Amino acid sequence: ELTLEEALVKALDDQASSEAPSSTNSPIATPIIAPVNRGNPVLIFSGFANPEMMASYNIIAEEIFRENGGRAACAKAVPNALPKPLRQVVEEISGDHENALEMQGEPAE
């Protein structure tokens, strides 16, 4: 089972090997998929400033909501989460997301 850090490195390596070099310095967005027993997608951002992350999240979350009515969970990859198994990180983010939705009076999926 991959740690969060290993999954991020693998995603970046896969992205770099599948694309031609680019002259821009924009962050690379690569989805990392870890199956969980919860209904909402989880977006994990690395290398984004907070305003960039929120702008990206708003665009992606709108598409997710439009496609399936779900609310995407969102988090930044932080140093203390990097050695954790990816599945554990996704479960923790999903649980926090469900709790936040319930506190807002919205049903969690």
mmCIF file with all atom_site columns, C-alpha atoms in Angstrom:
data_model
loop_
_atom_site.group_PDB
_atom_site.id
_atom_site.type_symbol
_atom_site.label_atom_id
_atom_site.label_alt_id
_atom_site.label_comp_id
_atom_site.label_asym_id
_atom_site.label_entity_id
_atom_site.label_seq_id
_atom_site.pdbx_PDB_ins_code
_atom_site.Cartn_x
_atom_site.Cartn_y
_atom_site.Cartn_z
_atom_site.occupancy
_atom_site.B_iso_or_equiv
_atom_site.pdbx_formal_charge
_atom_site.auth_seq_id
_atom_site.auth_comp_id
_atom_site.auth_asym_id
_atom_site.auth_atom_id
_atom_site.pdbx_PDB_model_num
ATOM 1   C CA . GLU A 1 1   ? 0.000   0.000  0.000   1.00 0.00 ? 1   GLU A CA 1
ATOM 2   C CA . LEU A 1 2   ? 1.425   3.389  -1.042  1.00 0.00 ? 2   LEU A CA 1
ATOM 3   C CA . THR A 1 3   ? 1.943   6.279  1.345   1.00 0.00 ? 3   THR A CA 1
ATOM 4   C CA . LEU A 1 4   ? 0.606   9.676  0.361   1.00 0.00 ? 4   LEU A CA 1
ATOM 5   C CA . GLU A 1 5   ? 4.137   10.794 -0.517  1.00 0.00 ? 5   GLU A CA 1
ATOM 6   C CA . GLU A 1 6   ? 4.780   7.719  -2.696  1.00 0.00 ? 6   GLU A CA 1
ATOM 7   C CA . ALA A 1 7   ? 1.441   8.220  -4.477  1.00 0.00 ? 7   ALA A CA 1
ATOM 8   C CA . LEU A 1 8   ? 2.236   11.892 -5.174  1.00 0.00 ? 8   LEU A CA 1
ATOM 9   C CA . VAL A 1 9   ? 5.696   11.038 -6.519  1.00 0.00 ? 9   VAL A CA 1
ATOM 10  C CA . LYS A 1 10  ? 4.246   8.247  -8.674  1.00 0.00 ? 10  LYS A CA 1
ATOM 11  C CA . ALA A 1 11  ? 1.538   10.545 -10.039 1.00 0.00 ? 11  ALA A CA 1
ATOM 12  C CA . LEU A 1 12  ? 4.104   13.216 -10.927 1.00 0.00 ? 12  LEU A CA 1
ATOM 13  C CA . ASP A 1 13  ? 6.431   10.645 -12.505 1.00 0.00 ? 13  ASP A CA 1
ATOM 14  C CA . ASP A 1 14  ? 3.547   9.190  -14.536 1.00 0.00 ? 14  ASP A CA 1
ATOM 15  C CA . GLN A 1 15  ? 2.499   12.687 -15.613 1.00 0.00 ? 15  GLN A CA 1
ATOM 16  C CA . ALA A 1 16  ? 6.057   13.668 -16.592 1.00 0.00 ? 16  ALA A CA 1
ATOM 17  C CA . SER A 1 17  ? 6.588   10.502 -18.631 1.00 0.00 ? 17  SER A CA 1
ATOM 18  C CA . SER A 1 18  ? 3.284   10.843 -20.503 1.00 0.00 ? 18  SER A CA 1
ATOM 19  C CA . GLU A 1 19  ? 3.527   14.506 -21.532 1.00 0.00 ? 19  GLU A CA 1
ATOM 20  C CA . ALA A 1 20  ? 5.882   16.536 -23.657 1.00 0.00 ? 20  ALA A CA 1
ATOM 21  C CA . PRO A 1 21  ? 7.937   19.121 -21.748 1.00 0.00 ? 21  PRO A CA 1
ATOM 22  C CA . SER A 1 22  ? 6.097   22.378 -21.102 1.00 0.00 ? 22  SER A CA 1
ATOM 23  C CA . SER A 1 23  ? 7.481   25.876 -20.859 1.00 0.00 ? 23  SER A CA 1
ATOM 24  C CA . THR A 1 24  ? 5.007   26.891 -18.129 1.00 0.00 ? 24  THR A CA 1
ATOM 25  C CA . ASN A 1 25  ? 5.592   26.626 -14.408 1.00 0.00 ? 25  ASN A CA 1
ATOM 26  C CA . SER A 1 26  ? 1.988   25.835 -13.542 1.00 0.00 ? 26  SER A CA 1
ATOM 27  C CA . PRO A 1 27  ? 1.223   23.048 -11.045 1.00 0.00 ? 27  PRO A CA 1
ATOM 28  C CA . ILE A 1 28  ? 0.552   19.604 -12.442 1.00 0.00 ? 28  ILE A CA 1
ATOM 29  C CA . ALA A 1 29  ? -2.854  18.264 -11.495 1.00 0.00 ? 29  ALA A CA 1
ATOM 30  C CA . THR A 1 30  ? -2.943  14.484 -11.515 1.00 0.00 ? 30  THR A CA 1
ATOM 31  C CA . PRO A 1 31  ? -5.736  12.521 -9.919  1.00 0.00 ? 31  PRO A CA 1
ATOM 32  C CA . ILE A 1 32  ? -4.800  9.961  -7.299  1.00 0.00 ? 32  ILE A CA 1
ATOM 33  C CA . ILE A 1 33  ? -7.451  7.300  -6.871  1.00 0.00 ? 33  ILE A CA 1
ATOM 34  C CA . ALA A 1 34  ? -7.806  5.285  -3.683  1.00 0.00 ? 34  ALA A CA 1
ATOM 35  C CA . PRO A 1 35  ? -11.055 3.335  -3.301  1.00 0.00 ? 35  PRO A CA 1
ATOM 36  C CA . VAL A 1 36  ? -12.923 4.080  -0.092  1.00 0.00 ? 36  VAL A CA 1
ATOM 37  C CA . ASN A 1 37  ? -16.304 3.140  1.280   1.00 0.00 ? 37  ASN A CA 1
ATOM 38  C CA . ARG A 1 38  ? -17.639 6.682  1.114   1.00 0.00 ? 38  ARG A CA 1
ATOM 39  C CA . GLY A 1 39  ? -19.606 8.365  -1.646  1.00 0.00 ? 39  GLY A CA 1
ATOM 40  C CA . ASN A 1 40  ? -17.857 11.692 -2.231  1.00 0.00 ? 40  ASN A CA 1
ATOM 41  C CA . PRO A 1 41  ? -14.670 12.135 -4.284  1.00 0.00 ? 41  PRO A CA 1
ATOM 42  C CA . VAL A 1 42  ? -11.557 13.377 -2.487  1.00 0.00 ? 42  VAL A CA 1
ATOM 43  C CA . LEU A 1 43  ? -9.283  15.984 -4.071  1.00 0.00 ? 43  LEU A CA 1
ATOM 44  C CA . ILE A 1 44  ? -5.746  16.202 -2.680  1.00 0.00 ? 44  ILE A CA 1
ATOM 45  C CA . PHE A 1 45  ? -3.708  19.225 -3.744  1.00 0.00 ? 45  PHE A CA 1
ATOM 46  C CA . SER A 1 46  ? 0.069   19.526 -3.595  1.00 0.00 ? 46  SER A CA 1
ATOM 47  C CA . GLY A 1 47  ? 2.136   22.517 -4.687  1.00 0.00 ? 47  GLY A CA 1
ATOM 48  C CA . PHE A 1 48  ? -0.777  24.951 -4.844  1.00 0.00 ? 48  PHE A CA 1
ATOM 49  C CA . ALA A 1 49  ? -1.044  28.233 -2.968  1.00 0.00 ? 49  ALA A CA 1
ATOM 50  C CA . ASN A 1 50  ? -4.345  28.511 -1.063  1.00 0.00 ? 50  ASN A CA 1
ATOM 51  C CA . PRO A 1 51  ? -6.008  30.871 -3.605  1.00 0.00 ? 51  PRO A CA 1
ATOM 52  C CA . GLU A 1 52  ? -4.967  28.590 -6.505  1.00 0.00 ? 52  GLU A CA 1
ATOM 53  C CA . MET A 1 53  ? -6.193  25.534 -4.638  1.00 0.00 ? 53  MET A CA 1
ATOM 54  C CA . MET A 1 54  ? -9.587  27.061 -3.897  1.00 0.00 ? 54  MET A CA 1
ATOM 55  C CA . ALA A 1 55  ? -10.009 28.346 -7.461  1.00 0.00 ? 55  ALA A CA 1
ATOM 56  C CA . SER A 1 56  ? -9.180  24.876 -8.810  1.00 0.00 ? 56  SER A CA 1
ATOM 57  C CA . TYR A 1 57  ? -11.403 23.188 -6.246  1.00 0.00 ? 57  TYR A CA 1
ATOM 58  C CA . ASN A 1 58  ? -14.357 25.422 -7.148  1.00 0.00 ? 58  ASN A CA 1
ATOM 59  C CA . ILE A 1 59  ? -14.070 24.486 -10.823 1.00 0.00 ? 59  ILE A CA 1
ATOM 60  C CA . ILE A 1 60  ? -13.636 20.743 -10.211 1.00 0.00 ? 60  ILE A CA 1
ATOM 61  C CA . ALA A 1 61  ? -16.264 20.563 -7.450  1.00 0.00 ? 61  ALA A CA 1
ATOM 62  C CA . GLU A 1 62  ? -18.811 22.292 -9.686  1.00 0.00 ? 62  GLU A CA 1
ATOM 63  C CA . GLU A 1 63  ? -18.261 19.640 -12.362 1.00 0.00 ? 63  GLU A CA 1
ATOM 64  C CA . ILE A 1 64  ? -18.546 16.824 -9.820  1.00 0.00 ? 64  ILE A CA 1
ATOM 65  C CA . PHE A 1 65  ? -21.779 18.291 -8.464  1.00 0.00 ? 65  PHE A CA 1
ATOM 66  C CA . ARG A 1 66  ? -23.155 18.767 -11.976 1.00 0.00 ? 66  ARG A CA 1
ATOM 67  C CA . GLU A 1 67  ? -22.340 15.155 -12.916 1.00 0.00 ? 67  GLU A CA 1
ATOM 68  C CA . ASN A 1 68  ? -23.547 13.294 -9.832  1.00 0.00 ? 68  ASN A CA 1
ATOM 69  C CA . GLY A 1 69  ? -24.838 15.753 -7.240  1.00 0.00 ? 69  GLY A CA 1
ATOM 70  C CA . GLY A 1 70  ? -21.993 14.886 -4.861  1.00 0.00 ? 70  GLY A CA 1
ATOM 71  C CA . ARG A 1 71  ? -19.859 17.259 -2.844  1.00 0.00 ? 71  ARG A CA 1
ATOM 72  C CA . ALA A 1 72  ? -16.115 16.729 -3.251  1.00 0.00 ? 72  ALA A CA 1
ATOM 73  C CA . ALA A 1 73  ? -13.849 16.711 -0.214  1.00 0.00 ? 73  ALA A CA 1
ATOM 74  C CA . CYS A 1 74  ? -10.704 18.812 -0.513  1.00 0.00 ? 74  CYS A CA 1
ATOM 75  C CA . ALA A 1 75  ? -7.366  18.877 1.314   1.00 0.00 ? 75  ALA A CA 1
ATOM 76  C CA . LYS A 1 76  ? -3.752  19.931 0.880   1.00 0.00 ? 76  LYS A CA 1
ATOM 77  C CA . ALA A 1 77  ? -0.959  17.400 1.148   1.00 0.00 ? 77  ALA A CA 1
ATOM 78  C CA . VAL A 1 78  ? 0.809   18.463 4.352   1.00 0.00 ? 78  VAL A CA 1
ATOM 79  C CA . PRO A 1 79  ? 4.142   17.144 5.672   1.00 0.00 ? 79  PRO A CA 1
ATOM 80  C CA . ASN A 1 80  ? 2.672   15.174 8.594   1.00 0.00 ? 80  ASN A CA 1
ATOM 81  C CA . ALA A 1 81  ? 0.347   13.272 6.225   1.00 0.00 ? 81  ALA A CA 1
ATOM 82  C CA . LEU A 1 82  ? 3.039   12.253 3.726   1.00 0.00 ? 82  LEU A CA 1
ATOM 83  C CA . PRO A 1 83  ? 4.220   9.085  5.539   1.00 0.00 ? 83  PRO A CA 1
ATOM 84  C CA . LYS A 1 84  ? 0.658   7.864  6.161   1.00 0.00 ? 84  LYS A CA 1
ATOM 85  C CA . PRO A 1 85  ? -0.886  5.225  3.885   1.00 0.00 ? 85  PRO A CA 1
ATOM 86  C CA . LEU A 1 86  ? -2.874  6.915  1.116   1.00 0.00 ? 86  LEU A CA 1
ATOM 87  C CA . ARG A 1 87  ? -5.986  4.941  2.038   1.00 0.00 ? 87  ARG A CA 1
ATOM 88  C CA . GLN A 1 88  ? -5.790  6.260  5.631   1.00 0.00 ? 88  GLN A CA 1
ATOM 89  C CA . VAL A 1 89  ? -5.379  9.864  4.445   1.00 0.00 ? 89  VAL A CA 1
ATOM 90  C CA . VAL A 1 90  ? -8.374  9.532  2.111   1.00 0.00 ? 90  VAL A CA 1
ATOM 91  C CA . GLU A 1 91  ? -10.477 7.952  4.877   1.00 0.00 ? 91  GLU A CA 1
ATOM 92  C CA . GLU A 1 92  ? -9.558  10.770 7.288   1.00 0.00 ? 92  GLU A CA 1
ATOM 93  C CA . ILE A 1 93  ? -10.403 13.463 4.722   1.00 0.00 ? 93  ILE A CA 1
ATOM 94  C CA . SER A 1 94  ? -13.665 11.695 3.849   1.00 0.00 ? 94  SER A CA 1
ATOM 95  C CA . GLY A 1 95  ? -14.637 11.438 7.517   1.00 0.00 ? 95  GLY A CA 1
ATOM 96  C CA . ASP A 1 96  ? -13.891 15.107 8.147   1.00 0.00 ? 96  ASP A CA 1
ATOM 97  C CA . HIS A 1 97  ? -15.912 15.996 5.039   1.00 0.00 ? 97  HIS A CA 1
ATOM 98  C CA . GLU A 1 98  ? -18.886 13.941 6.189   1.00 0.00 ? 98  GLU A CA 1
ATOM 99  C CA . ASN A 1 99  ? -18.761 15.570 9.624   1.00 0.00 ? 99  ASN A CA 1
ATOM 100 C CA . ALA A 1 100 ? -18.650 19.043 8.061   1.00 0.00 ? 100 ALA A CA 1
ATOM 101 C CA . LEU A 1 101 ? -21.642 18.258 5.834   1.00 0.00 ? 101 LEU A CA 1
ATOM 102 C CA . GLU A 1 102 ? -23.624 16.932 8.797   1.00 0.00 ? 102 GLU A CA 1
ATOM 103 C CA . MET A 1 103 ? -22.822 20.055 10.837  1.00 0.00 ? 103 MET A CA 1
ATOM 104 C CA . GLN A 1 104 ? -24.201 22.139 7.947   1.00 0.00 ? 104 GLN A CA 1
ATOM 105 C CA . GLY A 1 105 ? -27.343 20.035 7.950   1.00 0.00 ? 105 GLY A CA 1
ATOM 106 C CA . GLU A 1 106 ? -26.560 18.388 4.605   1.00 0.00 ? 106 GLU A CA 1
ATOM 107 C CA . PRO A 1 107 ? -26.828 14.634 4.134   1.00 0.00 ? 107 PRO A CA 1
ATOM 108 C CA . ALA A 1 108 ? -23.505 12.834 3.782   1.00 0.00 ? 108 ALA A CA 1
ATOM 109 C CA . GLU A 1 109 ? -23.335 10.225 1.058   1.00 0.00 ? 109 GLU A CA 1
#
